[in-house]
Amino acid sequence: MSRTRAAELADTVTVAHGAFNVVGGLWPLLHLRSFEWVFGPKADDWLQRTTGGLLLSAGLAQLAAAADPQGRPQARRIGLGTALTLLAIDLVYVPKGRIRPTYLLDAAMQTGWIAAWLRPTPGGSTGKARD
């Protein structure tokens, strides 16, 4: 795989994960009822909206970083931080019964994003775009 191909893959992950976070963040902001139908009602609507706003911000930052090759490392840090945090919440609170088992679908997605960001690239590095 050439460095150009590696850069294309990094761009794809950056844009895809950014878009995923934008959609995930907008959902509870635009239609809380359908969000709660899938993931369960919560006691604090403001907390769902806050989390949605933070996900939206992370996604927009990733999408903005995708426009600049120098922005890829920042997009990667945002992506890994977001995915690791959401995965940890899913894996801690589903078994405790605090959140619905449907959050395990989110855990699977977050695991996929982590794997995409950590994938090996030519030269033996783990996903850090340096080109």
PDB file of C-alpha atoms in Angstrom:
ATOM      1  CA  MET A   1       0.000   0.000   0.000  1.00  0.00           C
ATOM      2  CA  SER A   2       1.486   3.368  -0.978  1.00  0.00           C
ATOM      3  CA  ARG A   3       1.602   6.334   1.354  1.00  0.00           C
ATOM      4  CA  THR A   4      -1.041   7.908  -0.846  1.00  0.00           C
ATOM      5  CA  ARG A   5      -3.343   4.929  -0.277  1.00  0.00           C
ATOM      6  CA  ALA A   6      -2.650   5.113   3.469  1.00  0.00           C
ATOM      7  CA  ALA A   7      -3.564   8.805   3.415  1.00  0.00           C
ATOM      8  CA  GLU A   8      -6.793   8.003   1.547  1.00  0.00           C
ATOM      9  CA  LEU A   9      -7.716   5.399   4.158  1.00  0.00           C
ATOM     10  CA  ALA A  10      -6.968   7.850   6.974  1.00  0.00           C
ATOM     11  CA  ASP A  11      -9.172  10.438   5.261  1.00  0.00           C
ATOM     12  CA  THR A  12     -11.964   7.890   4.874  1.00  0.00           C
ATOM     13  CA  VAL A  13     -11.863   6.959   8.566  1.00  0.00           C
ATOM     14  CA  THR A  14     -11.721  10.634   9.554  1.00  0.00           C
ATOM     15  CA  VAL A  15     -14.754  11.593   7.463  1.00  0.00           C
ATOM     16  CA  ALA A  16     -16.760   8.451   8.261  1.00  0.00           C
ATOM     17  CA  HIS A  17     -16.208   8.682  12.010  1.00  0.00           C
ATOM     18  CA  GLY A  18     -16.836  12.422  11.988  1.00  0.00           C
ATOM     19  CA  ALA A  19     -20.124  11.918  10.148  1.00  0.00           C
ATOM     20  CA  PHE A  20     -21.095   9.083  12.505  1.00  0.00           C
ATOM     21  CA  ASN A  21     -20.503  11.347  15.513  1.00  0.00           C
ATOM     22  CA  VAL A  22     -22.425  14.233  13.921  1.00  0.00           C
ATOM     23  CA  VAL A  23     -25.453  12.010  13.273  1.00  0.00           C
ATOM     24  CA  GLY A  24     -25.194  10.410  16.724  1.00  0.00           C
ATOM     25  CA  GLY A  25     -24.996  13.828  18.340  1.00  0.00           C
ATOM     26  CA  LEU A  26     -27.844  15.341  16.362  1.00  0.00           C
ATOM     27  CA  TRP A  27     -30.272  12.498  16.990  1.00  0.00           C
ATOM     28  CA  PRO A  28     -31.152  13.272  20.643  1.00  0.00           C
ATOM     29  CA  LEU A  29     -31.054  16.999  19.904  1.00  0.00           C
ATOM     30  CA  LEU A  30     -33.543  16.790  17.045  1.00  0.00           C
ATOM     31  CA  HIS A  31     -35.824  13.943  18.116  1.00  0.00           C
ATOM     32  CA  LEU A  32     -35.354  12.874  21.710  1.00  0.00           C
ATOM     33  CA  ARG A  33     -38.470  10.715  21.639  1.00  0.00           C
ATOM     34  CA  SER A  34     -37.159   8.337  18.954  1.00  0.00           C
ATOM     35  CA  PHE A  35     -33.735   8.270  20.598  1.00  0.00           C
ATOM     36  CA  GLU A  36     -35.302   7.210  23.894  1.00  0.00           C
ATOM     37  CA  TRP A  37     -37.498   4.661  22.112  1.00  0.00           C
ATOM     38  CA  VAL A  38     -34.336   2.868  20.928  1.00  0.00           C
ATOM     39  CA  PHE A  39     -32.000   3.457  23.857  1.00  0.00           C
ATOM     40  CA  GLY A  40     -34.453   3.866  26.708  1.00  0.00           C
ATOM     41  CA  PRO A  41     -35.815   6.821  28.635  1.00  0.00           C
ATOM     42  CA  LYS A  42     -33.449   8.731  30.873  1.00  0.00           C
ATOM     43  CA  ALA A  43     -34.191  10.738  33.985  1.00  0.00           C
ATOM     44  CA  ASP A  44     -32.255  13.788  32.785  1.00  0.00           C
ATOM     45  CA  ASP A  45     -33.089  15.068  29.310  1.00  0.00           C
ATOM     46  CA  TRP A  46     -30.514  17.838  29.710  1.00  0.00           C
ATOM     47  CA  LEU A  47     -27.761  15.219  30.086  1.00  0.00           C
ATOM     48  CA  GLN A  48     -28.774  13.489  26.842  1.00  0.00           C
ATOM     49  CA  ARG A  49     -28.764  16.838  25.083  1.00  0.00           C
ATOM     50  CA  THR A  50     -25.369  17.714  26.557  1.00  0.00           C
ATOM     51  CA  THR A  51     -23.908  14.398  25.403  1.00  0.00           C
ATOM     52  CA  GLY A  52     -25.469  14.928  21.980  1.00  0.00           C
ATOM     53  CA  GLY A  53     -23.923  18.385  21.750  1.00  0.00           C
ATOM     54  CA  LEU A  54     -20.502  17.054  22.705  1.00  0.00           C
ATOM     55  CA  LEU A  55     -20.719  14.269  20.109  1.00  0.00           C
ATOM     56  CA  LEU A  56     -21.822  16.801  17.501  1.00  0.00           C
ATOM     57  CA  SER A  57     -18.842  19.022  18.362  1.00  0.00           C
ATOM     58  CA  ALA A  58     -16.411  16.109  18.175  1.00  0.00           C
ATOM     59  CA  GLY A  59     -17.797  15.042  14.806  1.00  0.00           C
ATOM     60  CA  LEU A  60     -17.626  18.556  13.369  1.00  0.00           C
ATOM     61  CA  ALA A  61     -14.015  18.883  14.561  1.00  0.00           C
ATOM     62  CA  GLN A  62     -13.147  15.588  12.872  1.00  0.00           C
ATOM     63  CA  LEU A  63     -14.783  16.699   9.625  1.00  0.00           C
ATOM     64  CA  ALA A  64     -12.936  20.028   9.730  1.00  0.00           C
ATOM     65  CA  ALA A  65      -9.641  18.210  10.352  1.00  0.00           C
ATOM     66  CA  ALA A  66     -10.242  15.984   7.327  1.00  0.00           C
ATOM     67  CA  ALA A  67      -9.738  18.980   5.045  1.00  0.00           C
ATOM     68  CA  ASP A  68      -6.099  19.315   6.128  1.00  0.00           C
ATOM     69  CA  PRO A  69      -3.533  16.469   6.093  1.00  0.00           C
ATOM     70  CA  GLN A  70      -2.002  18.049   9.200  1.00  0.00           C
ATOM     71  CA  GLY A  71      -5.379  17.725  10.903  1.00  0.00           C
ATOM     72  CA  ARG A  72      -5.515  13.931  10.695  1.00  0.00           C
ATOM     73  CA  PRO A  73      -3.587  13.341  13.950  1.00  0.00           C
ATOM     74  CA  GLN A  74      -6.005  15.642  15.777  1.00  0.00           C
ATOM     75  CA  ALA A  75      -8.996  13.861  14.225  1.00  0.00           C
ATOM     76  CA  ARG A  76      -7.464  10.557  15.338  1.00  0.00           C
ATOM     77  CA  ARG A  77      -7.079  11.755  18.938  1.00  0.00           C
ATOM     78  CA  ILE A  78     -10.659  13.037  18.993  1.00  0.00           C
ATOM     79  CA  GLY A  79     -11.908   9.807  17.423  1.00  0.00           C
ATOM     80  CA  LEU A  80     -10.048   7.515  19.791  1.00  0.00           C
ATOM     81  CA  GLY A  81     -10.982   9.561  22.853  1.00  0.00           C
ATOM     82  CA  THR A  82     -14.643   9.620  21.905  1.00  0.00           C
ATOM     83  CA  ALA A  83     -14.825   5.933  20.968  1.00  0.00           C
ATOM     84  CA  LEU A  84     -12.934   4.742  24.056  1.00  0.00           C
ATOM     85  CA  THR A  85     -15.121   6.831  26.366  1.00  0.00           C
ATOM     86  CA  LEU A  86     -18.396   5.650  24.824  1.00  0.00           C
ATOM     87  CA  LEU A  87     -17.200   2.027  24.760  1.00  0.00           C
ATOM     88  CA  ALA A  88     -16.281   2.185  28.452  1.00  0.00           C
ATOM     89  CA  ILE A  89     -19.696   3.622  29.370  1.00  0.00           C
ATOM     90  CA  ASP A  90     -21.475   0.950  27.309  1.00  0.00           C
ATOM     91  CA  LEU A  91     -19.483  -1.903  28.848  1.00  0.00           C
ATOM     92  CA  VAL A  92     -19.826  -0.673  32.428  1.00  0.00           C
ATOM     93  CA  TYR A  93     -23.480   0.348  32.503  1.00  0.00           C
ATOM     94  CA  VAL A  94     -25.178  -2.318  30.360  1.00  0.00           C
ATOM     95  CA  PRO A  95     -24.207  -5.135  32.781  1.00  0.00           C
ATOM     96  CA  LYS A  96     -25.358  -2.995  35.729  1.00  0.00           C
ATOM     97  CA  GLY A  97     -28.754  -2.563  34.083  1.00  0.00           C
ATOM     98  CA  ARG A  98     -28.476   1.241  34.051  1.00  0.00           C
ATOM     99  CA  ILE A  99     -28.726   1.401  30.251  1.00  0.00           C
ATOM    100  CA  ARG A 100     -30.453  -0.874  27.759  1.00  0.00           C
ATOM    101  CA  PRO A 101     -28.697  -3.783  26.046  1.00  0.00           C
ATOM    102  CA  THR A 102     -29.164  -1.898  22.755  1.00  0.00           C
ATOM    103  CA  TYR A 103     -26.104   0.067  23.849  1.00  0.00           C
ATOM    104  CA  LEU A 104     -24.108  -3.077  23.052  1.00  0.00           C
ATOM    105  CA  LEU A 105     -24.726  -2.203  19.387  1.00  0.00           C
ATOM    106  CA  ASP A 106     -23.022   1.099  20.097  1.00  0.00           C
ATOM    107  CA  ALA A 107     -20.211  -0.775  21.855  1.00  0.00           C
ATOM    108  CA  ALA A 108     -19.685  -2.832  18.698  1.00  0.00           C
ATOM    109  CA  MET A 109     -19.530   0.327  16.574  1.00  0.00           C
ATOM    110  CA  GLN A 110     -17.098   2.006  18.960  1.00  0.00           C
ATOM    111  CA  THR A 111     -14.893  -1.097  18.882  1.00  0.00           C
ATOM    112  CA  GLY A 112     -14.896  -0.852  15.091  1.00  0.00           C
ATOM    113  CA  TRP A 113     -13.846   2.807  15.177  1.00  0.00           C
ATOM    114  CA  ILE A 114     -11.040   2.015  17.612  1.00  0.00           C
ATOM    115  CA  ALA A 115      -9.820  -0.790  15.342  1.00  0.00           C
ATOM    116  CA  ALA A 116      -9.985   1.511  12.310  1.00  0.00           C
ATOM    117  CA  TRP A 117      -7.933   4.201  14.040  1.00  0.00           C
ATOM    118  CA  LEU A 118      -5.370   1.692  15.322  1.00  0.00           C
ATOM    119  CA  ARG A 119      -4.988  -0.309  12.107  1.00  0.00           C
ATOM    120  CA  PRO A 120      -1.411  -0.939  11.010  1.00  0.00           C
ATOM    121  CA  THR A 121      -0.069   1.208   8.197  1.00  0.00           C
ATOM    122  CA  PRO A 122       3.014   0.794   6.009  1.00  0.00           C
ATOM    123  CA  GLY A 123       6.171   1.187   8.021  1.00  0.00           C
ATOM    124  CA  GLY A 124       4.732  -0.527  11.073  1.00  0.00           C
ATOM    125  CA  SER A 125       2.978   2.438  12.679  1.00  0.00           C
ATOM    126  CA  THR A 126      -0.528   2.125  14.082  1.00  0.00           C
ATOM    127  CA  GLY A 127      -2.720   4.456  12.143  1.00  0.00           C
ATOM    128  CA  LYS A 128      -0.903   7.722  12.707  1.00  0.00           C
ATOM    129  CA  ALA A 129      -1.094   9.678   9.481  1.00  0.00           C
ATOM    130  CA  ARG A 130       2.234  11.374   8.910  1.00  0.00           C
ATOM    131  CA  ASP A 131       1.938  12.280   5.258  1.00  0.00           C
TER     132      ASP A 131
END
